Coordinates of C-alpha atoms and ligand atoms in Angstrom, one line a residue:
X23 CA 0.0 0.0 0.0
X24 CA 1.5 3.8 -0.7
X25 CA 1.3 5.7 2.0
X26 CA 0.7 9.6 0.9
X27 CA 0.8 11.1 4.0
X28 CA 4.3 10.0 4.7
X29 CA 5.3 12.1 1.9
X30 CA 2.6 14.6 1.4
X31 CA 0.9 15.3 4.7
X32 CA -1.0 18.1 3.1
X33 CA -2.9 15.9 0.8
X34 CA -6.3 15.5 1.2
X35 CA -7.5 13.0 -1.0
X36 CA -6.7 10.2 -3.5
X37 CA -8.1 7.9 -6.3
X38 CA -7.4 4.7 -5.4
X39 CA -8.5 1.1 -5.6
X40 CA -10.4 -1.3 -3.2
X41 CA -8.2 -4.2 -2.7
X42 CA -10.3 -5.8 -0.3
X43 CA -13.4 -5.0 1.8
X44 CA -14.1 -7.4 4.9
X45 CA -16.2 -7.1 8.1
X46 CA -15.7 -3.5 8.9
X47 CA -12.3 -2.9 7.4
X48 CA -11.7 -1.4 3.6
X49 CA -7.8 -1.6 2.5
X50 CA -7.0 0.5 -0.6
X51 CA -4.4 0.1 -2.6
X52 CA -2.9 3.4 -1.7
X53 CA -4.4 6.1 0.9
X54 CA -3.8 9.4 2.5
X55 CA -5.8 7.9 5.7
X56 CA -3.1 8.5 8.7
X57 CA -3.1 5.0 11.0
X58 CA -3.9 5.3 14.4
X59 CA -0.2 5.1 15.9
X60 CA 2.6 7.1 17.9
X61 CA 0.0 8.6 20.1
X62 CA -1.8 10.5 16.6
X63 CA -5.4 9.4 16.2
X64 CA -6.9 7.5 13.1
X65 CA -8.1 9.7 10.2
X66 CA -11.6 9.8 9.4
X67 CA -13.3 11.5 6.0
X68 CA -15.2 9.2 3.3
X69 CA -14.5 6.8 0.2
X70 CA -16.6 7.8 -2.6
X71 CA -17.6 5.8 -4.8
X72 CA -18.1 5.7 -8.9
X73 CA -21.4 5.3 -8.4
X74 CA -21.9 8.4 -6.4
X75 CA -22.5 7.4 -3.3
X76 CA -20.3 8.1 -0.1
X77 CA -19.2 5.6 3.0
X78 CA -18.4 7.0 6.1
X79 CA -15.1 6.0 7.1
X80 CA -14.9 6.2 11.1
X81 CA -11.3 5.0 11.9
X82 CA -8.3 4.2 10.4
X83 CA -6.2 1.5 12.1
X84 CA -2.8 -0.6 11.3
X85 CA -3.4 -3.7 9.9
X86 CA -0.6 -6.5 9.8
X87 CA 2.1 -5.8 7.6
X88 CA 4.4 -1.9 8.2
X89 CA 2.1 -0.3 5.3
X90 CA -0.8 -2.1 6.0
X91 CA -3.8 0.5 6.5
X92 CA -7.4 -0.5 7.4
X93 CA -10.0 2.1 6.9
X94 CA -13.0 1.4 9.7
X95 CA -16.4 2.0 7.9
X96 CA -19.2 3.1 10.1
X97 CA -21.9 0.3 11.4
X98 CA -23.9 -1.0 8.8
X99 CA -22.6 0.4 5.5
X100 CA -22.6 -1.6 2.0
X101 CA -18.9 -1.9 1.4
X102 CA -17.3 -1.9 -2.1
X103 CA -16.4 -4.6 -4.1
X104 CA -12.5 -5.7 -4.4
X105 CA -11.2 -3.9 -7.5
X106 CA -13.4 -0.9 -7.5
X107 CA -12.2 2.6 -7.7
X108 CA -13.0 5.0 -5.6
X109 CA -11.8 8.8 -4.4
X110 CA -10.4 8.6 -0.5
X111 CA -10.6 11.9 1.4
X112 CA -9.9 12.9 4.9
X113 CA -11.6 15.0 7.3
X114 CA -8.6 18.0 6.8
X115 CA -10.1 20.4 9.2
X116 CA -9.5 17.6 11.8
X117 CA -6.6 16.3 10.2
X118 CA -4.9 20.2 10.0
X119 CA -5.7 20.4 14.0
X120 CA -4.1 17.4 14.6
X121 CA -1.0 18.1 12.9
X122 CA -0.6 21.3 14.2
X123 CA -0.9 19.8 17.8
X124 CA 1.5 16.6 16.9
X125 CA 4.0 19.5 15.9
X126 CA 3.4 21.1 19.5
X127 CA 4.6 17.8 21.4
X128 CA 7.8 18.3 19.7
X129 CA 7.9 21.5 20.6
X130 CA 6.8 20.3 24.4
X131 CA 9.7 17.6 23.9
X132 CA 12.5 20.1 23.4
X133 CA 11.1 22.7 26.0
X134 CA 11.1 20.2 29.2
X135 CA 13.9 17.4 29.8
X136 CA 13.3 14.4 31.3
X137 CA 12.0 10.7 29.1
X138 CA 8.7 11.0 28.2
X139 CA 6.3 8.2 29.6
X140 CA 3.4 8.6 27.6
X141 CA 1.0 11.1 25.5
X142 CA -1.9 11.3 23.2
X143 CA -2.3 14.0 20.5
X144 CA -6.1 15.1 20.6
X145 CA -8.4 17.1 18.5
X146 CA -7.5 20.7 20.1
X147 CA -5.9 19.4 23.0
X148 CA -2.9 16.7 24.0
X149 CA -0.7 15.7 26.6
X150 CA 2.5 14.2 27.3
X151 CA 3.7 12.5 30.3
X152 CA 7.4 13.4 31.7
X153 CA 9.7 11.2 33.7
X154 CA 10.2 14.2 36.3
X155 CA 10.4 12.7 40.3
X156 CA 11.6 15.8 41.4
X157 CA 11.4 18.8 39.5
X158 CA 8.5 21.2 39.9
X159 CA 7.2 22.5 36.1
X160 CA 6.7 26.2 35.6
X161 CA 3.7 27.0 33.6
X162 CA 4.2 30.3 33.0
X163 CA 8.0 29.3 31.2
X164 CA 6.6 26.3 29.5
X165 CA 3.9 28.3 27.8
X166 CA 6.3 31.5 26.6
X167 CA 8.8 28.9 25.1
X168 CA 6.1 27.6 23.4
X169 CA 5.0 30.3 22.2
X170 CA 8.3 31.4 21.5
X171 CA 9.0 28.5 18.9
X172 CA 5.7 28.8 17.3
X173 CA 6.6 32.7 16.8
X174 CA 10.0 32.1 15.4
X175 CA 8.5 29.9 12.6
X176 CA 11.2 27.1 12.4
X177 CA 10.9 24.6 9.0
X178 CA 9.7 21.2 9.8
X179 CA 11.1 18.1 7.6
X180 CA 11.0 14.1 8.0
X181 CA 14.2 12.7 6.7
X182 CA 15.0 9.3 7.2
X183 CA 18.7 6.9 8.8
X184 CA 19.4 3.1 8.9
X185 CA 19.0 1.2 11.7
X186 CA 22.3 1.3 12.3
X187 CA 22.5 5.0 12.3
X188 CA 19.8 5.3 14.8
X189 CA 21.7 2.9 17.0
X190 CA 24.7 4.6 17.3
X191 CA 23.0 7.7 18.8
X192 CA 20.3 6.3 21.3
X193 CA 19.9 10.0 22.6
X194 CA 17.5 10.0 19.6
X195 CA 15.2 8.1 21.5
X196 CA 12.7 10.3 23.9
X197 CA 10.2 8.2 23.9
X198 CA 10.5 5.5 26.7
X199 CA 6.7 3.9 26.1
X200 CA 7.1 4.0 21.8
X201 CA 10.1 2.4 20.5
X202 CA 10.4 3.3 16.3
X203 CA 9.7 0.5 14.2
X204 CA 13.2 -0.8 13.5
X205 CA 13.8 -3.8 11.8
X206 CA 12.4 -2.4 8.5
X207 CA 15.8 -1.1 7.4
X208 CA 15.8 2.3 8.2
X209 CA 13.9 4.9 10.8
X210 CA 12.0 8.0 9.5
X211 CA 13.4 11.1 11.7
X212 CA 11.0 14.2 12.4
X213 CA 13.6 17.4 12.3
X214 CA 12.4 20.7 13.6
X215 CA 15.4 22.9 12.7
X216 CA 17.5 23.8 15.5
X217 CA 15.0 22.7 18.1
X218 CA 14.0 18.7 18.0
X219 CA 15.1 15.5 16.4
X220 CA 13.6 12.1 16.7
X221 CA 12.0 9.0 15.5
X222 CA 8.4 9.7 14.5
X223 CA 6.3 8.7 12.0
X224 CA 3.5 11.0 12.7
X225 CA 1.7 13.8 10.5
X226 CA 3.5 17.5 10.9
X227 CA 2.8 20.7 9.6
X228 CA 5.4 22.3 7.4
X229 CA 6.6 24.9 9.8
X230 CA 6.2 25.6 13.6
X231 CA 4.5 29.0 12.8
X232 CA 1.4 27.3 11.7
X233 CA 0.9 25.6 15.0
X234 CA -0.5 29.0 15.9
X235 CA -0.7 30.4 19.8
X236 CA -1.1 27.6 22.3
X237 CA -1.9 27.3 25.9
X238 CA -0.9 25.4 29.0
X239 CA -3.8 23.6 30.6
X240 CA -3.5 21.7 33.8
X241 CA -0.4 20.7 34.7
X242 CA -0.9 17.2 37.0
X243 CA 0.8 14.6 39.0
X244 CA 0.1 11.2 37.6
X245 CA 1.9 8.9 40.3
X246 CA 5.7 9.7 41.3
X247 CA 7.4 9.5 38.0
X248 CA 5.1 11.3 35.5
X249 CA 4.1 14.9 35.3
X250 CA 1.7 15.3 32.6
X251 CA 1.6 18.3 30.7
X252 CA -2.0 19.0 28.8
X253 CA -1.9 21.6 25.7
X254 CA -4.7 23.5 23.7
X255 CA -4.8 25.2 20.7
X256 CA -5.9 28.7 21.8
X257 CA -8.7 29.5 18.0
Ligands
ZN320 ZN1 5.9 13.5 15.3

């Protein structure tokens, strides 16, 4: 299956063709439905097809193999028939938000040391969990650097390292609860100029300035090794 939104995260829909359609779960044989994965939700948005006619697609999930992408239609909907062609589109209002806030955690990432434990990217809001026993996190600091980085409008590219490469410098690694996918060969990198640098092989927008303002929510204790850290899109 081609994966679009690896490449071209700003695409918002594709002809494509039904390879098969079982159950709930429609695979294509390329998409620009993002995966549920890495803490980004699944996309939703609709198939339509020659005929007309639209299916609601609800989720979109991993299926068995790396590239493998099932898109979830809702309860009770005729699904195509293998070989059809239809036009795949994303909700991109959603889609936009949620790349703007994926962006953010990295942003988040570089702004406050310590491993992070956990997170979930949200529509409008997310959070990451820190690794932070002892330190006590200003919200006031976290929320001008922030803001800071999203002023100063630095370019964001994936580029992508072997296996190898990536295990000669660990330090890559933030994450403690996602390991990258190795084994495939090589690692896809998410580079915000000058800021952040690490596995991820999430949906970003092209530069931090379209992130837009942001805000600190609730900053909470979640047992004695995580601090989590809630963020909103101020629109
Ligand atoms: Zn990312």
């Amino acid at each position: 299956m081609e994966l679009i939104f690896r490449d071209d995260p700003y695409q918002k829909s594709c002809s494509a063709k039904v390879v098969s359609a079982e159950g709930n779960a429609i695979r294509l044989d390329r998409t620009v439905f993002y995966p549920m994965g890495g803490g980004q939700p699944g996309d939703t948005g609709v198939l339509r097809l020659a005929d007309g006619s639209e299916l609601r697609v609800v989720d979109a999930r991993k299926g068995e193999g790396p590239d493998d992408v099932l898109h979830i239609a809702e309860d009770g909907a005729a699904l195509p028939a293998a070989g059809s062609e239809v036009e795949a589109e994303i909700d991109w209002d959603r889609r936009h938000r949620l790349m703007r806030m994926h962006t953010c955690m990295h942003l988040l990432c570089s702004v406050i040391t310590g491993d992070v434990t956990g997170g979930q990217v949200g529509d409008g809001k997310s959070r990451l969990d820190f690794n932070l026993p002892d330190t006590q996190l200003d919200k006031e600091a976290i929320t001008a650097a922030l803001n800071r980085l999203v002023e100063e409008d630095h370019p964001v590219r994936p580029r992508w390292i072997t296996d190898e490469e990536l295990e000669a410098e660990p330090q890559l690694v933030r994450t403690m609860s996602v390991k990258p996918p190795m084994g495939a060969g090589k690692v896809r990198l998410l580079e915000i100029e000058g800021v952040d640098l690490q596995p991820c092989g999430g949906t970003h927008v092209r530069s931090t300035g379209e992130i837009g303002p942001i805000r600190v929510g609730k900053i909470e204790n979640k047992g004695r090794q995580n601090r989590r850290v809630n963020i909103h899109l101020i629109e």
